[in-house]
Amino acid sequence: MVPEHLLGKAVLKMSLQELHQFVRSELADNPALVIEDEAICPVCGSVMMEGACSSCGSRAFTDEEAGQRETDEWVKEENWTAPPPDNDELEPFAFVATPCSLADHLRQQIHTNFPEDMIPVAEFLVDSLDEDGYLRESMFDLASQFSMSVPQMEEVLYKLQRLDPPGIAARTLQECLLVQTEQIEADSEEKERAAVIISEHWELLSKIKVDEIAKRMGLEKCDVESAFRFIRERLNPYPASQFRDPWHALAPRREARLAPDVVVRETEIGLVAEVVDPIAGKIGMDEVYASLYSDMTQKNGHSKEDVQTIKESVQNARSLIEALEFRRSSLRRVAEHLIECQFEFFKLGAEHLKPINRKQISQQIGLHESTVCRATDGKSIQLPSGEVIPFEVLFDAALPVKELVRRYATERVNGKPLSDNEIAERLQTHGVQIARRTVAKYRDQLRLLSTDYRLG
């Protein structure tokens, strides 16, 4: 491949944030590249688009709202406001993005609550948490990383577990729930009974043996049921859940995004795909360098080194401009075709997703399969509902079945949840023939408990 083609494919594969970093670096290194005068958001420092910030959604007050001001007054932060959620003309990315990651949230507390010598160890533990907020690593292995004893490491862990969110860094579900009961300030019989049940009758609790627990604790059945309700309503088995990305219900994973790469809007003419790239369209060629490139010769007084420098700068600038346009057009073509193929999914939800793969899309729109892969890998798309999901979800043929499994797993017949076998039988009414073990696999992926352990 020629360098221009390699650059185009590399740029196509970049996420929006990676692309902006790359373009900024090229602007600093290549004098033949220029960017149009751009308004900078005084709130977050990002590029403005048509009076609104492409990152935080802030906008300038209109003259009617704020009155006439001097031309240099518009940059003052007090003259800005966040857009209302129902403003369709703006991109409210602030309502889409996760404002603070779990790791950042914990580090802020560590630096204010831990002694100096514990901070590196505590931050290491934070980096070792899984996506649910649990610490699955061996305490011996973790302690050996810092030449500490296990009791010393457990002392740091104890302090970490008392931070917000409650139950964070627990090693087991039982420990997670116990830590939360300690942190709940309410002083009630339900709380005390719940703590005893969790600590002393865990196996019976996990199997929801209400009568047996009541017998062993010398309580009425209604008292144990009240403690069960306290556990179900006040305690959270997934302490990191509030920090998950908006699409975790469709595709549970740990993958942060500040803004979608493509936005799908519902307009008067139907669904429209817009590629989010406020900087690429503003990149251009410097007029001086373009003029020098057109008539440069050594006879015009340019040295051989100057000629080579100008030539490389202009050619690299042209390659970048073409690569940015290639990325934008390829993303748009893929997104528009996905809207056409998955129209019911965008309008009605996950149960209406149709099986399709990247190879089929490449054949239908005339792009190479590798180009379609680069255009969708690691990128996200905003649905008309406002949810942001990875492109990968649109190629998950099992998603409609998973949604049916989710629906039936939350149903109850005569007060009892459906078993995996019963769910498989229900799916047959929809023409879906899958085994019980496949239902169990999908249920696990959706973080739904088995029948014996399901409280809800």
CSV table of C-alpha atoms in Angstrom, one decimal, residues 117-276:
chain,number,residue,atom,x,y,z
A,117,ASP,CA,2.3,5.6,52.8
A,118,MET,CA,-1.0,3.8,52.1
A,119,ILE,CA,-1.9,5.8,49.0
A,120,PRO,CA,0.1,3.9,46.4
A,121,VAL,CA,-1.1,0.5,47.8
A,122,ALA,CA,-4.8,1.7,47.8
A,123,GLU,CA,-4.5,3.0,44.2
A,124,PHE,CA,-3.0,-0.4,43.2
A,125,LEU,CA,-6.0,-2.1,44.7
A,126,VAL,CA,-8.4,0.2,42.9
A,127,ASP,CA,-6.7,-0.7,39.6
A,128,SER,CA,-7.2,-4.4,40.5
A,129,LEU,CA,-11.0,-4.2,40.8
A,130,ASP,CA,-13.2,-5.9,38.3
A,131,GLU,CA,-16.1,-4.2,36.5
A,132,ASP,CA,-18.5,-5.0,39.3
A,133,GLY,CA,-16.2,-3.4,41.9
A,134,TYR,CA,-15.0,-6.6,43.4
A,135,LEU,CA,-11.4,-7.5,44.3
A,136,ARG,CA,-10.8,-11.0,42.9
A,137,GLU,CA,-7.0,-11.1,43.3
A,138,SER,CA,-5.3,-13.1,46.0
A,139,MET,CA,-4.3,-11.1,49.0
A,140,PHE,CA,-1.0,-12.9,49.2
A,141,ASP,CA,-0.2,-12.0,45.6
A,142,LEU,CA,-1.2,-8.4,46.1
A,143,ALA,CA,0.8,-8.1,49.3
A,144,SER,CA,3.9,-9.5,47.6
A,145,GLN,CA,3.8,-6.7,45.1
A,146,PHE,CA,4.7,-4.2,47.9
A,147,SER,CA,6.7,-6.6,50.1
A,148,MET,CA,3.9,-6.4,52.7
A,149,SER,CA,2.4,-8.9,54.9
A,150,VAL,CA,-1.2,-10.1,54.3
A,151,PRO,CA,-2.5,-8.4,57.5
A,152,GLN,CA,-0.9,-5.1,56.4
A,153,MET,CA,-2.6,-5.4,53.0
A,154,GLU,CA,-5.9,-6.2,54.6
A,155,GLU,CA,-5.6,-3.1,56.7
A,156,VAL,CA,-5.5,-1.0,53.5
A,157,LEU,CA,-8.3,-3.0,52.0
A,158,TYR,CA,-10.4,-2.4,55.1
A,159,LYS,CA,-10.1,1.4,54.8
A,160,LEU,CA,-10.8,1.1,51.0
A,161,GLN,CA,-14.0,-0.8,51.6
A,162,ARG,CA,-15.3,2.0,53.8
A,163,LEU,CA,-15.2,4.5,50.9
A,164,ASP,CA,-18.1,5.4,48.6
A,165,PRO,CA,-19.8,3.5,46.9
A,166,PRO,CA,-20.6,1.2,49.8
A,167,GLY,CA,-19.4,-2.3,49.4
A,168,ILE,CA,-16.6,-1.5,47.0
A,169,ALA,CA,-13.5,-3.7,46.9
A,170,ALA,CA,-15.2,-6.6,48.6
A,171,ARG,CA,-13.8,-10.1,47.9
A,172,THR,CA,-17.1,-11.9,48.0
A,173,LEU,CA,-20.8,-11.0,47.7
A,174,GLN,CA,-21.2,-11.9,51.4
A,175,GLU,CA,-18.5,-9.4,52.4
A,176,CYS,CA,-19.9,-6.8,50.1
A,177,LEU,CA,-23.4,-7.0,51.7
A,178,LEU,CA,-21.9,-7.0,55.2
A,179,VAL,CA,-19.9,-3.9,54.6
A,180,GLN,CA,-23.0,-2.1,53.3
A,181,THR,CA,-25.0,-3.0,56.4
A,182,GLU,CA,-22.3,-1.5,58.6
A,183,GLN,CA,-22.4,1.7,56.6
A,184,ILE,CA,-26.1,2.2,56.6
A,185,GLU,CA,-26.9,4.6,59.4
A,186,ALA,CA,-30.5,3.5,60.0
A,187,ASP,CA,-30.8,1.8,63.4
A,188,SER,CA,-33.6,-0.8,62.9
A,189,GLU,CA,-34.4,-4.4,63.7
A,190,GLU,CA,-34.5,-5.2,59.9
A,191,LYS,CA,-30.9,-4.0,59.6
A,192,GLU,CA,-29.7,-6.0,62.6
A,193,ARG,CA,-31.5,-9.2,61.5
A,194,ALA,CA,-30.2,-8.7,57.9
A,195,ALA,CA,-26.6,-8.5,59.2
A,196,VAL,CA,-27.1,-11.7,61.3
A,197,ILE,CA,-28.6,-13.5,58.4
A,198,ILE,CA,-25.8,-12.5,56.0
A,199,SER,CA,-23.0,-13.4,58.4
A,200,GLU,CA,-24.4,-16.5,60.1
A,201,HIS,CA,-27.0,-18.0,57.7
A,202,TRP,CA,-25.4,-17.2,54.3
A,203,GLU,CA,-26.1,-20.6,52.7
A,204,LEU,CA,-29.7,-20.5,53.7
A,205,LEU,CA,-30.1,-16.9,52.5
A,206,SER,CA,-28.6,-17.8,49.1
A,207,LYS,CA,-31.3,-20.5,48.7
A,208,ILE,CA,-34.0,-18.3,50.2
A,209,LYS,CA,-34.9,-20.8,53.0
A,210,VAL,CA,-37.1,-18.4,54.9
A,211,ASP,CA,-38.7,-21.0,57.2
A,212,GLU,CA,-35.3,-22.6,58.1
A,213,ILE,CA,-33.8,-19.2,58.9
A,214,ALA,CA,-36.8,-18.3,61.1
A,215,LYS,CA,-36.5,-21.6,63.0
A,216,ARG,CA,-32.8,-21.2,63.7
A,217,MET,CA,-33.1,-17.6,64.7
A,218,GLY,CA,-36.2,-18.1,66.8
A,219,LEU,CA,-38.2,-15.5,64.7
A,220,GLU,CA,-41.5,-15.3,63.0
A,221,LYS,CA,-41.5,-15.9,59.3
A,222,CYS,CA,-42.7,-12.3,58.7
A,223,ASP,CA,-39.7,-11.0,60.5
A,224,VAL,CA,-37.3,-12.9,58.3
A,225,GLU,CA,-39.2,-11.8,55.2
A,226,SER,CA,-38.9,-8.2,56.4
A,227,ALA,CA,-35.1,-8.7,56.7
A,228,PHE,CA,-35.1,-10.2,53.2
A,229,ARG,CA,-36.8,-7.1,51.8
A,230,PHE,CA,-34.2,-4.9,53.6
A,231,ILE,CA,-31.5,-6.8,51.8
A,232,ARG,CA,-33.2,-6.6,48.5
A,233,GLU,CA,-34.1,-3.0,48.6
A,234,ARG,CA,-31.2,-1.4,50.6
A,235,LEU,CA,-28.2,-3.4,49.5
A,236,ASN,CA,-26.5,-3.5,46.1
A,237,PRO,CA,-24.7,-6.7,45.0
A,238,TYR,CA,-22.9,-4.6,42.2
A,239,PRO,CA,-21.4,-1.6,44.0
A,240,ALA,CA,-19.8,-0.3,40.8
A,241,SER,CA,-23.1,-0.4,38.8
A,242,GLN,CA,-23.7,3.4,39.1
A,243,PHE,CA,-20.4,4.0,37.2
A,244,ARG,CA,-21.3,1.7,34.2
A,245,ASP,CA,-21.7,3.1,30.8
A,246,PRO,CA,-25.2,3.8,29.5
A,247,TRP,CA,-25.3,0.7,27.3
A,248,HIS,CA,-24.4,-1.9,30.0
A,249,ALA,CA,-27.9,-3.3,29.8
A,250,LEU,CA,-27.4,-4.3,26.2
A,251,ALA,CA,-23.7,-5.2,26.4
A,252,PRO,CA,-22.1,-5.3,29.9
A,253,ARG,CA,-18.5,-4.2,29.6
A,254,ARG,CA,-16.0,-1.7,30.9
A,255,GLU,CA,-15.4,0.7,28.1
A,256,ALA,CA,-15.6,4.5,28.6
A,257,ARG,CA,-16.6,6.9,25.9
A,258,LEU,CA,-16.8,10.7,26.2
A,259,ALA,CA,-19.0,11.1,23.1
A,260,PRO,CA,-20.4,8.9,20.4
A,261,ASP,CA,-18.7,8.7,17.0
A,262,VAL,CA,-22.1,8.7,15.2
A,263,VAL,CA,-25.4,10.2,16.2
A,264,VAL,CA,-28.7,8.9,14.8
A,265,ARG,CA,-31.4,11.5,14.9
A,266,GLU,CA,-35.1,11.2,14.2
A,267,THR,CA,-36.1,14.0,11.7
A,268,GLU,CA,-39.1,14.8,9.6
A,269,ILE,CA,-37.6,12.8,6.7
A,270,GLY,CA,-36.8,9.8,9.0
A,271,LEU,CA,-33.7,8.6,10.8
A,272,VAL,CA,-30.5,10.4,9.8
A,273,ALA,CA,-26.9,9.5,10.7
A,274,GLU,CA,-24.5,12.3,11.5
A,275,VAL,CA,-20.7,11.6,12.0
A,276,VAL,CA,-19.5,13.5,15.1
